[in-house]
Structure formats: structure tokens, C-alpha cells
XYZ file of C-alpha atoms in Angstrom:
591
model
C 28.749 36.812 49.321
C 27.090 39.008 46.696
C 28.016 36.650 44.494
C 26.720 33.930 45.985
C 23.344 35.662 46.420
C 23.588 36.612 42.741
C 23.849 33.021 42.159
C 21.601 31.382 44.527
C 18.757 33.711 42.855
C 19.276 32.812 38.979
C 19.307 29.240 39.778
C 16.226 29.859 41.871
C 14.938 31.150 38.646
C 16.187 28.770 36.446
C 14.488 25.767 39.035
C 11.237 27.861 38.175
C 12.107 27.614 34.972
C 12.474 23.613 34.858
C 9.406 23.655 36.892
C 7.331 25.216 34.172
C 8.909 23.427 31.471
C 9.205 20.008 32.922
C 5.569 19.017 31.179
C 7.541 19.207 27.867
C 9.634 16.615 28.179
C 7.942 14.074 30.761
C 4.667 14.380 28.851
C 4.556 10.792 27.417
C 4.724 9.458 30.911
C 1.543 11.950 31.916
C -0.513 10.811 28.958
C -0.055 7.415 28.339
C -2.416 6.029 25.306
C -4.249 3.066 26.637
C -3.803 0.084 23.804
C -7.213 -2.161 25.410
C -7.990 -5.882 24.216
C -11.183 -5.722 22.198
C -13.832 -7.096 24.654
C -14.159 -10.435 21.880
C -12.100 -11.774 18.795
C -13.448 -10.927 15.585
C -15.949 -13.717 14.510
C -14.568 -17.183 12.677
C -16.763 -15.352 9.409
C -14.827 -12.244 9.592
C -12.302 -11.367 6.787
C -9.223 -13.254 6.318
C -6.166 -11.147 4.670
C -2.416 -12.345 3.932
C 0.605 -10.980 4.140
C 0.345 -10.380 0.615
C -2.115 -8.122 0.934
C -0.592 -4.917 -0.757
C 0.910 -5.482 -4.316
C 1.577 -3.235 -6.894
C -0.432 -1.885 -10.003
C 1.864 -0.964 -13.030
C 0.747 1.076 -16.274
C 0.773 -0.659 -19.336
C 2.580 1.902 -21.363
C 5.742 2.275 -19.197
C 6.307 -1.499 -18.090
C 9.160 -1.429 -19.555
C 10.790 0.847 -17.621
C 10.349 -1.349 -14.748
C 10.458 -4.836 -16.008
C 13.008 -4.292 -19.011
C 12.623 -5.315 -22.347
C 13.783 -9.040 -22.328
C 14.292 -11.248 -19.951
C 18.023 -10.660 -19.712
C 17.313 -6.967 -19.187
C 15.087 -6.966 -16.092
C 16.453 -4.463 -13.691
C 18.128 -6.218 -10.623
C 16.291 -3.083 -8.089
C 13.051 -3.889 -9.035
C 14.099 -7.720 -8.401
C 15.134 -6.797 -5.164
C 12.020 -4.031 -4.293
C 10.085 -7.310 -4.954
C 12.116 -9.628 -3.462
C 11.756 -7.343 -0.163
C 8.071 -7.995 -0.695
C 7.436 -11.684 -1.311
C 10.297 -12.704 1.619
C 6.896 -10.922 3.570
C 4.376 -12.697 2.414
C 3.984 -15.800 4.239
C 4.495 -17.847 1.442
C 2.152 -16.387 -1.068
C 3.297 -15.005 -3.994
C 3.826 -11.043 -5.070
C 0.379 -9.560 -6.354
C 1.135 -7.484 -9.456
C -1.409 -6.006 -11.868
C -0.872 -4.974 -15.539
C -3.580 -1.826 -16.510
C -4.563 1.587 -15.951
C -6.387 3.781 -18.530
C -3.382 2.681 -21.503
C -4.733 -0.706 -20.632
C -7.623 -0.036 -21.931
C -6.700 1.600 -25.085
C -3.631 -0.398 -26.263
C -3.498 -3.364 -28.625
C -2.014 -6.518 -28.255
C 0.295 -7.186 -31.508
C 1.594 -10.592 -30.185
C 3.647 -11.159 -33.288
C 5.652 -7.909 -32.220
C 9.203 -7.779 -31.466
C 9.813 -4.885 -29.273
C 7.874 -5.046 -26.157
C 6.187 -1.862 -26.281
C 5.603 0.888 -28.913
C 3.838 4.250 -28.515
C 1.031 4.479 -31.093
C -0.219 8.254 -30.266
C 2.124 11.478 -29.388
C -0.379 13.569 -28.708
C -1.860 11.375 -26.445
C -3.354 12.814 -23.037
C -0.525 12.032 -20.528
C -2.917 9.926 -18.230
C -4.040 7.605 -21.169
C -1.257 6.900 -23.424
C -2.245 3.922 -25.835
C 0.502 1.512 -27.139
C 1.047 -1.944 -28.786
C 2.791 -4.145 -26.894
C 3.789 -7.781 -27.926
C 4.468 -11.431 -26.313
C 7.842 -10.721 -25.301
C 6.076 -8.518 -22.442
C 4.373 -12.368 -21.359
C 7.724 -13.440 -21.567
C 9.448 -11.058 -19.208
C 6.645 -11.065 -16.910
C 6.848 -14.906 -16.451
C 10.515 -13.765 -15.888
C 9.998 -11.086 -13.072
C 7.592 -14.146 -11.219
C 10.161 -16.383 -11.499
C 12.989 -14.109 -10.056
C 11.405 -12.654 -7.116
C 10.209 -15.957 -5.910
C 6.552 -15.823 -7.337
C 4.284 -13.431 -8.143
C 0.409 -13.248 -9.216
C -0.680 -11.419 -11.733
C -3.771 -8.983 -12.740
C -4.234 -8.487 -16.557
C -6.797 -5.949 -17.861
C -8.896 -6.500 -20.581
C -10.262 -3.906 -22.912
C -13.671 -3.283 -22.882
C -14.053 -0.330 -24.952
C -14.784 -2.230 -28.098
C -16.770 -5.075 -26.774
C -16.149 -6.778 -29.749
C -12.575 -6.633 -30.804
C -11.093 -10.096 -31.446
C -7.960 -8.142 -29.606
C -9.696 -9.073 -26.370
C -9.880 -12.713 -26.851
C -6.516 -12.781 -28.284
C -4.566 -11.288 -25.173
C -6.674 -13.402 -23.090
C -5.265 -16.172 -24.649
C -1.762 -15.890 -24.917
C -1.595 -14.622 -21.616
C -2.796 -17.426 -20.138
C -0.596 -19.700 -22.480
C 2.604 -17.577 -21.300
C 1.462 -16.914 -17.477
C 0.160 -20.186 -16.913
C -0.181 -20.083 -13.150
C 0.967 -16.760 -12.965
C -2.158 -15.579 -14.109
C -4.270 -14.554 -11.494
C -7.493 -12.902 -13.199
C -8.829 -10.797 -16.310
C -9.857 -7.517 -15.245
C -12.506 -6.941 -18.287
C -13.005 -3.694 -18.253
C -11.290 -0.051 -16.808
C -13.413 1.962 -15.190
C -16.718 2.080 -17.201
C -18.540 4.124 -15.089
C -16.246 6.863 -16.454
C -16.894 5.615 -20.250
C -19.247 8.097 -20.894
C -17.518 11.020 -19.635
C -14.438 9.933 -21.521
C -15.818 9.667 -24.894
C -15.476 5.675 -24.429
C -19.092 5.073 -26.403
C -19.696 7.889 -28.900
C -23.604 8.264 -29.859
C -24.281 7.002 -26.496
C -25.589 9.669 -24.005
C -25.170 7.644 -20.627
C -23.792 4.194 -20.411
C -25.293 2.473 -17.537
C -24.869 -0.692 -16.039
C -27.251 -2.676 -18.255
C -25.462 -1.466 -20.918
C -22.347 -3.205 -19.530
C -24.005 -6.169 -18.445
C -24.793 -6.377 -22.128
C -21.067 -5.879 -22.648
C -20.181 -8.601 -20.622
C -21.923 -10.832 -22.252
C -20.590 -10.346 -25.875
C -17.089 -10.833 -24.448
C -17.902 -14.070 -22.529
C -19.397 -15.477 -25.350
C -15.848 -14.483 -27.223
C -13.848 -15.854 -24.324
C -14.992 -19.256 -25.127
C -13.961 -19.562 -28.692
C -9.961 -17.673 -28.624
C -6.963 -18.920 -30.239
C -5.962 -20.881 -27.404
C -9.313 -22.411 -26.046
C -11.872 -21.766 -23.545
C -10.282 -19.065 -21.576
C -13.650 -18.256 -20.095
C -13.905 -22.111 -18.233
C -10.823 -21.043 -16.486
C -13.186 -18.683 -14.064
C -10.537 -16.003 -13.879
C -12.728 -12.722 -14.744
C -12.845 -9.920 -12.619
C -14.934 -6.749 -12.082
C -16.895 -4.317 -12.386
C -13.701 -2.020 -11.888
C -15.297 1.044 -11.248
C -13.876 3.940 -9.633
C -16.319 7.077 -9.078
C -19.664 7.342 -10.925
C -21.348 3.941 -10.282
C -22.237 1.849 -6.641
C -21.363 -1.183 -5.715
C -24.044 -2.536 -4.424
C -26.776 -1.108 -8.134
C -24.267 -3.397 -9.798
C -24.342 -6.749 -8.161
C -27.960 -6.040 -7.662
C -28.816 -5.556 -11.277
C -27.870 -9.132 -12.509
C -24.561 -8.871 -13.165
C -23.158 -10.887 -10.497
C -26.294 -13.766 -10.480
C -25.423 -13.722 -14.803
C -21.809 -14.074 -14.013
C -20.836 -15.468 -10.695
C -19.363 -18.899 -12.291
C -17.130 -17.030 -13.830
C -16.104 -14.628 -11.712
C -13.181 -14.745 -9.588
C -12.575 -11.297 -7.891
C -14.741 -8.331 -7.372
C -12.701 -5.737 -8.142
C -12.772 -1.443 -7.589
C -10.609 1.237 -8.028
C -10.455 4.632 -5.738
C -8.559 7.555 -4.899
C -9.185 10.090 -1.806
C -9.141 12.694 -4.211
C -9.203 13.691 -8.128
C -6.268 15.725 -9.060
C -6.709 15.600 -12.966
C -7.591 19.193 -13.386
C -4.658 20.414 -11.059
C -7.223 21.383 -8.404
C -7.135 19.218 -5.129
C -9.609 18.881 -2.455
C -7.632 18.340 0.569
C -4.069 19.074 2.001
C -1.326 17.043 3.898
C -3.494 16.846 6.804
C -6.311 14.768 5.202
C -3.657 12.176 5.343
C -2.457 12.064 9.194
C -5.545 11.464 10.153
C -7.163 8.295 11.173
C -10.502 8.830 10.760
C -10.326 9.498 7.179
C -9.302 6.634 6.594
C -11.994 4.918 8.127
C -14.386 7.236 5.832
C -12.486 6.261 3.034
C -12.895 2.626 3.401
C -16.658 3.236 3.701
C -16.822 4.269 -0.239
C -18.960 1.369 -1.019
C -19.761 0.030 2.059
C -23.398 -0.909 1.063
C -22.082 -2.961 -1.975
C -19.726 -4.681 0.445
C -22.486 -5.429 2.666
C -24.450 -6.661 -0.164
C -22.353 -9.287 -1.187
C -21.415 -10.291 1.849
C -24.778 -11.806 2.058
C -24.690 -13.012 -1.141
C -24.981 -16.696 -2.055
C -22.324 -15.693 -4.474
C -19.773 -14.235 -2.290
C -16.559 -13.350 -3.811
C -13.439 -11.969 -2.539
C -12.847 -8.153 -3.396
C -9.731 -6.238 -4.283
C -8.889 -2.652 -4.316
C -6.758 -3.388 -7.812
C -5.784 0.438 -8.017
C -5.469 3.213 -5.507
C -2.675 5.701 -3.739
C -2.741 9.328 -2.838
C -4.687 10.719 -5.515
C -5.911 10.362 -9.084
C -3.774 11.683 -12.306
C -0.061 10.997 -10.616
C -0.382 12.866 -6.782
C 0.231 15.581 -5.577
C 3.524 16.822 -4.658
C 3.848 17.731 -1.263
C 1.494 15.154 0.002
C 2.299 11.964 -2.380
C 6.232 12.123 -2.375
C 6.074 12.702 1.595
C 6.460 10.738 4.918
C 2.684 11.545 5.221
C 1.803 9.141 2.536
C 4.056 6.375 4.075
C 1.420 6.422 7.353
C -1.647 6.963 4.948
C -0.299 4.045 2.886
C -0.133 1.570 5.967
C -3.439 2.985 7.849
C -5.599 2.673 5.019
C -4.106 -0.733 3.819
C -5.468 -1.868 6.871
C -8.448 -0.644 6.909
C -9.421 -1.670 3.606
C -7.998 -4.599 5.180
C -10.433 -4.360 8.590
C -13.753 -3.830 6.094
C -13.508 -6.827 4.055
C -11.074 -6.201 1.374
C -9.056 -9.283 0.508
C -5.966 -7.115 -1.126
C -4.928 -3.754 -2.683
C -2.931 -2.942 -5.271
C -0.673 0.505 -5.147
C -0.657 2.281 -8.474
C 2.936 3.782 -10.259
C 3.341 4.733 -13.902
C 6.321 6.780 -15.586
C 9.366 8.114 -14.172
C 8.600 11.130 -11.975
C 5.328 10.461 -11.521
C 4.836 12.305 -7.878
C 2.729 9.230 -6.606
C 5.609 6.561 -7.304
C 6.485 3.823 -5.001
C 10.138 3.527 -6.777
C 11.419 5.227 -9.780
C 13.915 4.292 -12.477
C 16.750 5.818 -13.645
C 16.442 8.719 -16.678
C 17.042 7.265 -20.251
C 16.190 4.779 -22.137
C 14.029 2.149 -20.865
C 15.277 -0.547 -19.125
C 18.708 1.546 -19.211
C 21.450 1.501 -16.420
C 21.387 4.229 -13.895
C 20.497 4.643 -9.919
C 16.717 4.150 -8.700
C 14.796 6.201 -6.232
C 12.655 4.229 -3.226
C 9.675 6.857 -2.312
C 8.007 6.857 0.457
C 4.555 4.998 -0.081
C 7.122 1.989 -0.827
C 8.018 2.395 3.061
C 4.354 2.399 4.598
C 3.870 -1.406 2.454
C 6.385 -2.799 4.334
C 4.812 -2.621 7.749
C 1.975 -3.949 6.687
C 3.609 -7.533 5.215
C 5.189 -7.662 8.098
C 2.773 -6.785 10.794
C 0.015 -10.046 8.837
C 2.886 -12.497 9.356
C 0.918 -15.636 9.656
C 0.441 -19.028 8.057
C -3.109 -18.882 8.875
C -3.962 -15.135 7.775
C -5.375 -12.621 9.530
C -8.147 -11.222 10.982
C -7.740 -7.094 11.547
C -9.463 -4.988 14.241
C -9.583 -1.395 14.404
C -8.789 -0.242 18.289
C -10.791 2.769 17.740
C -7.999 4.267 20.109
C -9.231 7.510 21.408
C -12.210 7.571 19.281
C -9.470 8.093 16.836
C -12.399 6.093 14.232
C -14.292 9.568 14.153
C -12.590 12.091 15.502
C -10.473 13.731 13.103
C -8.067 15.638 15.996
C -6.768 12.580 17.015
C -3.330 11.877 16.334
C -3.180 8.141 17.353
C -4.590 5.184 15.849
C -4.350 1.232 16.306
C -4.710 -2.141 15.076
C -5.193 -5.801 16.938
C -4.200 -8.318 14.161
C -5.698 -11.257 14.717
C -4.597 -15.004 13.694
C -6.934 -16.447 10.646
C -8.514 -19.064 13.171
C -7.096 -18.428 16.631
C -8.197 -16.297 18.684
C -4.599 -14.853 19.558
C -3.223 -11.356 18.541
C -0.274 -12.116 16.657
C 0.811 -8.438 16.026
C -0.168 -4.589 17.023
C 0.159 -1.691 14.826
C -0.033 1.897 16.546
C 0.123 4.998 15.057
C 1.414 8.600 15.913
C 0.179 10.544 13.812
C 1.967 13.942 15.679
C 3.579 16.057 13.510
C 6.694 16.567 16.396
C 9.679 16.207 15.453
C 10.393 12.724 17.294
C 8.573 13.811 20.455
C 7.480 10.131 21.774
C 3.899 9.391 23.022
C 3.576 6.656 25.689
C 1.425 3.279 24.515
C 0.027 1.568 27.384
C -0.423 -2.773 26.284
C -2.913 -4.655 28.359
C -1.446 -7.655 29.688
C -4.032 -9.692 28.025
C -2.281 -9.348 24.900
C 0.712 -11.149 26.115
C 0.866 -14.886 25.082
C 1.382 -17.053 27.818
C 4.821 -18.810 25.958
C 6.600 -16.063 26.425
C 6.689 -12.118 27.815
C 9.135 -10.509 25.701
C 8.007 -8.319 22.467
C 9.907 -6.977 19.946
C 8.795 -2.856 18.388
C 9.778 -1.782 14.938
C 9.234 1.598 14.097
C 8.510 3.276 10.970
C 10.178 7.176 11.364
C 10.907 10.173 9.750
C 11.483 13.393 11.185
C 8.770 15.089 9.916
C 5.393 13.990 8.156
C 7.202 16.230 5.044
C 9.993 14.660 4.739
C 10.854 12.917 1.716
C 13.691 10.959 1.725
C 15.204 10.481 5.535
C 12.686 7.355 6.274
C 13.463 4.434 8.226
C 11.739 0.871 8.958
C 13.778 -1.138 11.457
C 16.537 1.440 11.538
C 16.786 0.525 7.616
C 16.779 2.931 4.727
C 16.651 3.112 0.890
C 17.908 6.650 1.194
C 20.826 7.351 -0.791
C 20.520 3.807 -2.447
C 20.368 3.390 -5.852
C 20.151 -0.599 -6.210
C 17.245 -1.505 -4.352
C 19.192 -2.952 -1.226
C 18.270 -1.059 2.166
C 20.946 -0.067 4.247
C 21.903 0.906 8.054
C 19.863 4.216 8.472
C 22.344 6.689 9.785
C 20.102 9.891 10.731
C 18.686 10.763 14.127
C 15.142 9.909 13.518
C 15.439 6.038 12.441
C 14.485 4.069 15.486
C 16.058 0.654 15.812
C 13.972 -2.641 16.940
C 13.478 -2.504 20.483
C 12.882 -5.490 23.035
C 10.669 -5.380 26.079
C 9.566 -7.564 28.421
C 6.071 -7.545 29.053
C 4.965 -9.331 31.624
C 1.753 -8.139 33.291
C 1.512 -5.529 30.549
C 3.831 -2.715 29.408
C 4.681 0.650 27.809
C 6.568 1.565 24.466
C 7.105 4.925 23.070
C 6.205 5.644 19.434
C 7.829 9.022 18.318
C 5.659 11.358 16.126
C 5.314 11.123 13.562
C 5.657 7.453 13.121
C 4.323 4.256 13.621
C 5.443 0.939 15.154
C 4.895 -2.944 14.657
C 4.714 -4.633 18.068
C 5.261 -8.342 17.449
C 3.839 -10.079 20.511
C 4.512 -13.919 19.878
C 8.276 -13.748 18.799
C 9.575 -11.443 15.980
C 9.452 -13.143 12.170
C 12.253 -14.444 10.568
C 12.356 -13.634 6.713
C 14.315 -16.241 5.324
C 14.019 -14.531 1.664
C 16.190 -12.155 1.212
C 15.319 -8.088 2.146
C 17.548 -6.420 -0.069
C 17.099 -8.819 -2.706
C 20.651 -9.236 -2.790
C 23.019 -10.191 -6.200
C 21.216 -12.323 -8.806
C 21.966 -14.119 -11.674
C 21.527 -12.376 -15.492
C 18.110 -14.801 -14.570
C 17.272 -12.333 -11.868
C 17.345 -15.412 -8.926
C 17.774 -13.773 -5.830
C 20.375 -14.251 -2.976
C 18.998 -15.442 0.198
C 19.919 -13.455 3.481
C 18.506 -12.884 6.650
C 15.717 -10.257 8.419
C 15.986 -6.929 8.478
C 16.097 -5.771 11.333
C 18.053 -3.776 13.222
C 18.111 -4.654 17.205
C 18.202 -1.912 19.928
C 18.087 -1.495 23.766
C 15.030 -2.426 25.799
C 12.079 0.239 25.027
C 10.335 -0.245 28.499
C 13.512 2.276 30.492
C 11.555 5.981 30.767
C 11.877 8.155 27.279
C 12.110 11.668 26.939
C 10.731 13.455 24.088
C 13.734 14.844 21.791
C 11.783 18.344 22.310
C 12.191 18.237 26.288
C 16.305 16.690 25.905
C 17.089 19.745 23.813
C 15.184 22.244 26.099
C 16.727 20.448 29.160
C 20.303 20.589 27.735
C 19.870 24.440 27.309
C 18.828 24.885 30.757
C 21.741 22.269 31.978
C 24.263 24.970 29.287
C 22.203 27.831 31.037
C 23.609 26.888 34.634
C 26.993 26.593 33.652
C 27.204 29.950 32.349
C 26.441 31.445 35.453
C 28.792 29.765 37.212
């Protein structure tokens, strides 16, 4: 009887116990994040983006690394990285851009055999000048070819305004590219010419001075080797980064002088400068959403600007990621930058930007989106996937649509300006109808898988049918590095570019609901998840990029994803499930 009394009063306590704790691991059903229909569809004017949006920006003086050094030697995982990308992108081709500071102070030697050739060892690490040859047309044309189709960005140098080298490599690219070749970037960054030596004897360089610039090259551009490469209307800039507005530029002449020319206007931005080793922010910067949104408002005037322009042109983000100078380790090579990656993307994406191009250079580089093997370039060995690679696949797939389309911030929470919030959202629009095609919600929660209840309004729900499909983008921690998952798929551990069945606890696989009259999912945090509310995509191209031909023509396989049980049954955080299994262990001890 003591016993029993004994007994009776621990599990009393242990009730109490459950009582208290209880919050811990029922809190996503107490706190459920409403995910309301904007009160009105964007306007019919309002920015159209593609599934293409995010493509990649390469440096000049390591493209051979990636891209090999003939057309026989292109690396089948880069085939397949791109292949992944292009099966996404509704038809459009892969945007690729050739640049970055060696871009600018390179020379094109087009009778030269090998591809590329270093021309400076003592060169500063972030500007390493080459020559670099035809064959590199040549293998491009290649790369487009294997993945499917890709576009392509080309800088032009405009450090020596007039070098015959510019109208030269705007020549033969456009003989070897043909369609391929998407635009001229003329110019890297001039706002920084000054304070990088870029026009010795010249105390400030200033935007007249590059309209003036401009005009010596276009004049060039209409007599090269290979024709009038200016009537092609291909050029695109200004290209600057950090000294110079937007909006001083176009309104200084330079777009009225050049607008029949011009194709793209074109920028280049990082959250923060990490050339002298000295950063700004930390990790945190990163997870959250409104940030972003600042971020996005860099040149908002200039946007503005030429948005009521008679000579409106689409504008591209043509290099940006973490930070400046490589990233910063810790913060670039971390889940954290797969969630920055897709919740600026679509931001940019939100504010009028018609695409963006991620930067990667060398081997190692911290900011990477893949990286090749050690050796020689072009050389055999295993590939890494990193994780700002992850956070562009969300985004391809969550602005499926033949139309485009049209991308709405949800301001969830005031998550837009409050920098505490850990949740964020996006309504993604069709190009011309007024339906949401697609959701993207964030949880931005550093807790180790905890889920937070999402709330959809029934109006989202297209009358042809209720059922929606989540995919979730996880990791266990916003540190992690290499245990990432989209659609319960993983390059971890992979060394050929093909994803594989993601076997740790924190992938999610694709869950299916049925939403009629609304519903609720559960994103864990940190993560995000695609919720595809008119039927899930089929990617007919292949998203491993699977074998290929010494051509480097892919296989063709099916999507990616990875199906699951219904996501609408009540979910427990993984924090309350372990503290409820110690209570449950508890018990039986004192029996």
C-alpha cells in the first residue's frame, strides 16, 4: 500500500510535469501562422519573372575548372548541376554569365590554343587577369548544347575604352554563340574604377566620364572583324555595384543616348563587403526576412525611375551571393545561405528584377554553389554541391509556369519590417491570371526541426481540384553545411552531380493534403516549403542530369520528388517527441 502511495504521488508529479511541458510540443497547433490571400492580384503591369530566374555568374579566370578545356572534357556534374536547372525552367534556357573583376582585365587572344592562361602571379586573388582563346566560345556553345540550352552574359572590358580587344571578343563571340549570346555587359563595375586604380591621372571618374566611354566603344562596335555587333542591340549596363545610383545614371543621358541599343539594365550587389577580412553582419543578418526586403531596396529610386521611363528595360542582378571577395565562412557555406538565397531571389524577384545571377569562382571559394575536384583543371575527381546551390532550386520550381509569374510578398507577421520575425511568405502569381499557382513560406527558427503551423485560406484553393502537394527545403540547423534536403533529395555525399534519397532525420519528404475549405501544413525550422496549389510539376528533363554522351547530352528521367504521408494529421515538434518520450521512459522506471 506504501507502495502504491509512493507511486500514485510521482505520477501525480510527473502529470504536473506533462502539464507544464505540454506547450512544448503542441505549440504549432496554439500558434498557427495565418497564410491570408492578398486583398487583390498584383496589377496586369506588374513584373513578370520565369522560372529561369536565378542563373549562375562564373569568373573568367577559372572557367575552366568548371566547363573543361575542350569540348570532350566538359565535366559530366556540372552537366547535370545544370541539367537540374534548365528541366526547371519552363522551357527557357539556363542563364549563365562569363565576368567578374578578371573579366575586366583579361585579353582575348582568339588565335590561342589553350583555353585559358594566367598572365600575372602576383595578381590580387580577387582580380586575376588571363588570356583566354576561342576554344573557350567553343566549349561554351558546348555546355548550351548539353544541358538543353543556356543564355549567356559576356563582359566587356571597359578599362581601356579603346582597345581593339573589345571589339574583337565582341565579335567572335557572337560568331561562336550565335543565339547563345544573350548580351555584352560593357563594363565591370566602374563606379569602383577610381578606387581601383582603373583610370590613373584621373581623380574621380563620374558618370559623364563613362557616358563618354560608352560612346567610343559603340562607335567601335560598329566597325569589328565580324560586322556590326552594335545593330544586334545586345549591350548591357551600367554594372555598378556600390559607389554610384541608379537612378543619377539613367537620368544623366545615358539611357536616352543609348536605349536602342540597350538590352538589359544590369547591377551588381552584395549585403556586405568582406575584402578587408572585416564583416558587417553575422549569421543572423541572413534568417531574417526583413533584410531582405531592405536589401532589395538598394536602388529602389533608379528602379522607380525607369519604370516610368519611355525606355523601359528589363533589369538583372548579373552578380550577387552572400558577400563580396568569396563569403564568409560560417555564414556562406551554411544552411543559412540556402534560405537567404531563395528569400532574396524572390524579392529581387517581387521589386522588379527580371533575373539574378549567383556568383562562384575558384575551388574553395567559401561562397561556391558547387566545387570541383583538386588538380588540374578540368581533371577527374568528386565534386562538392554547397548549400546556396540548394536555396536555387526552390525557386525554379516554386515560378513553374508557361505564362511567368507575378510575386507578392505576404508581409506575414509584419515579417517585411520586423526583423524578430522568423516567418516569411510568398503568393506567386500566374503572368496573366489572376490565380496563385504556388506558395513559398519560410521558417526562419533556428529549432532543430520544431514545426510551426501555416494556416492557407481557402481562397487559395483552385476550384479543379483540393489536393496540394508541400516540398520542403530542411536542414537541421541554419549551420549546417552539408545534411540539406529538397524533396527528401540530397547532394550530400555525392560526388557526380546526381541527387540522391536523403537518408538523415531532418529531410522532409513531399507531403499531400487535401485542402478543401482551407488547411494547415507544418514547416519545421529552420526550413522552408513550396506549396504547389494547382497540381505538382512534372520535370520531364532530367534532375540528376543523368549519363551523357562524351557530347555531354543528357538522359531524360523523371521529377524529383520524393512522396510522403498526408501533412494535414496533427505534428508534434521533434523538441516536444523527445521530451515526451523521456517522461513516457520516466514512468516506466518507477514502475
Amino acid at each position: 500500500m506504501a507502495r502504491l502511495s509512493a507511486f500514485s504521488r510521482q505520477s501525480a508529479a510527473l502529470v504536473h510535469l506533462l502539464c507544464l511541458t505540454s506547450p512544448l510540443y503542441t505549440q504549432s497547433a496554439l500558434a498557427a501562422v495565418a497564410i491570408s490571400s492578398p486583398s487583390s492580384p498584383p496589377s496586369a503591369g506588374a513584373n513578370v519573372v520565369y522560372s529561369n530566374f536565378l542563373g549562375i555568374s562564373l569568373e573568367l579566370s577559372f572557367i575552366n575548372y568548371y566547363f573543361g578545356n575542350s569540348t570532350e572534357q566538359i565535366p559530366q556534374p556540372v552537366v547535370k548541376y545544370l541539367s537540374t536547372l534548365q528541366a526547371r525552367a519552363s522551357g527557357q534556357p539556363v542563364r549563365l554569365r562569363l565576368g567578374g573583376n578578371s573579366m575586366d582585365s583579361s585579353t582575348y587572344v582568339p588565335d590561342q590554343q589553350e583555353i585559358i592562361q594566367f598572365t600575372d602571379p602576383n595578381a590580387n586573388s580577387n582580380d586575376q587577369p588571363v588570356n583566354y582563346g576561342a576554344q573557350l566560345f567553343e566549349v561554351m556553345k558546348g555546355v548550351s548544347s548539353a544541358v538543353g540550352g543556356a543564355q549567356y552574359l559576356i563582359g566587356l572590358s571597359l578599362r581601356t575604352p579603346n582597345s581593339s580587344n573589345i571589339a574583337l571578343l565582341a565579335g567572335d563571340a557572337s560568331k561562336h554563340l550565335g543565339d547563345d549570346l544573350d548580351a555584352l555587359l560593357l563594363g565591370n563595375e566602374p563606379d569602383l574604377y577610381s578606387a581601383h586604380g582603373d583610370r590613373p591621372g584621373m581623380k574621380n571618374y563620374t558618370e559623364y566620364d563613362y557616358i563618354g566611354d560608352y560612346w567610343t566603344v559603340f562607335g567601335n562596335l560598329q566597325k569589328t572583324p565580324d560586322g556590326d555587333i552594335l545593330s544586334q542591340n545586345k549591350i548591357a549596363g551600367p554594372t555598378i555595384c556600390c559607389f554610384w545610383d541608379l537612378a543619377p545614371v539613367l537620368q544623366s543621358g545615358w539611357l536616352d543616348d543609348f536605349a536602342s541599343h540597350l538590352k538589359y539594365i544590369t547591377l551588381q550587389h552584395y549585403p556586405q563587403n568582406n575584402c578587408f577580412g572585416k564583416t558587417q553582419f553575422g549569421i543572423e543578418y541572413y534568417t531574417a526576412h526583413a533584410n531582405a526586403v531592405g536589401l532589395a531596396q538598394w536602388q529602389q529610386h533608379g528602379l522607380e525611375v525607369l519604370a516610368s521611363s519611355n525606355n523601359h528595360k528589363p533589369v538583372l542582378m548579373d552578380e550577387f551571393n552572400t558577400a563580396s571577395c568569396g563569403g564568409i565562412p560560417g555564414i556562406s557555406d551554411t544552411f543559412a545561405a540556402s534560405l537567404w538565397t531563395a528569400d532574396y531571389s524572390l524579392q529581387m524577384a517581387a521589386v522588379g528584377y527580371a533575373g539574378a545571377y549567383l556568383h562562384t569562382r575558384e575551388r574553395g571559394v567559401t561562397y561556391n554553389l558547387f566545387d570541383p575536384p583538386a588538380g588540374i583543371a578540368g581533371g577527374q575527381g568528386a565534386w562538392t554541391t554547397n548549400p546556396s546551390f540548394y536555396g536555387m532550386l526552390p525557386v525554379a520550381e516554386a515560378l513553374q509556369s508557361a505564362n511567368g509569374s507575378r510575386v507578392v510578398d505576404l508581409n506575414l507577421q509584419n515579417s517585411k519590417t520586423d526583423t524578430k520575425q522568423t516567418v516569411a511568405g510568398y503568393a506567386i502569381f500566374d503572368g496573366s491570371a489572376p490565380d496563385v499557382h504556388s506558395l513559398v513560406i519560410f521558417n526562419f527558427a533556428n529549432a532543430s526541426g520544431a514545426t510551426e503551423d501555416y494556416t492557407i485560406d481557402a481562397s487559395y484553393i483552385p476550384a479543379s481540384g483540393s489536393e496540394i502537394t508541400v516540398r520542403y527545403l530542411a536542414a537541421p540547423s541554419i549551420n549546417e553545411k552539408t545534411n540539406i534536403a529538397w524533396g527528401g533529395k540530397t547532394y550530400a555525399g555525392v560526388g557526380d552531380g546526381v541527387w540522391v534519397d536523403a537518408s538523415f532525420s531532418s529531410s522532409v519528404p513531399d507531403k499531400n493534403v487535401s485542402c478543401a475549405g482551407g488547411c494547415t501544413v507544418q514547416i519545421p525550422g529552420p526550413g522552408l516549403a513550396v506549396v504547389f496549389l494547382g497540381g505538382t510539376p512534372d520535370f520531364t528533363a532530367s534532375s540528376s542530369g543523368a549519363n551523357s554522351t562524351s557530347s555531354g547530352t543528357p538522359s531524360q528521367s523523371g521529377s524529383p520528388s520524393n512522396r510522403g504521408t498526408s501533412a494535414s494529421a496533427p505534428h508534434t515538434s521533434g523538441v516536444g517527441i523527445g521530451l515526451l518520450s523521456a517522461f513516457v521512459l520516466a514512468l516506466f522506471a518507477m514502475l
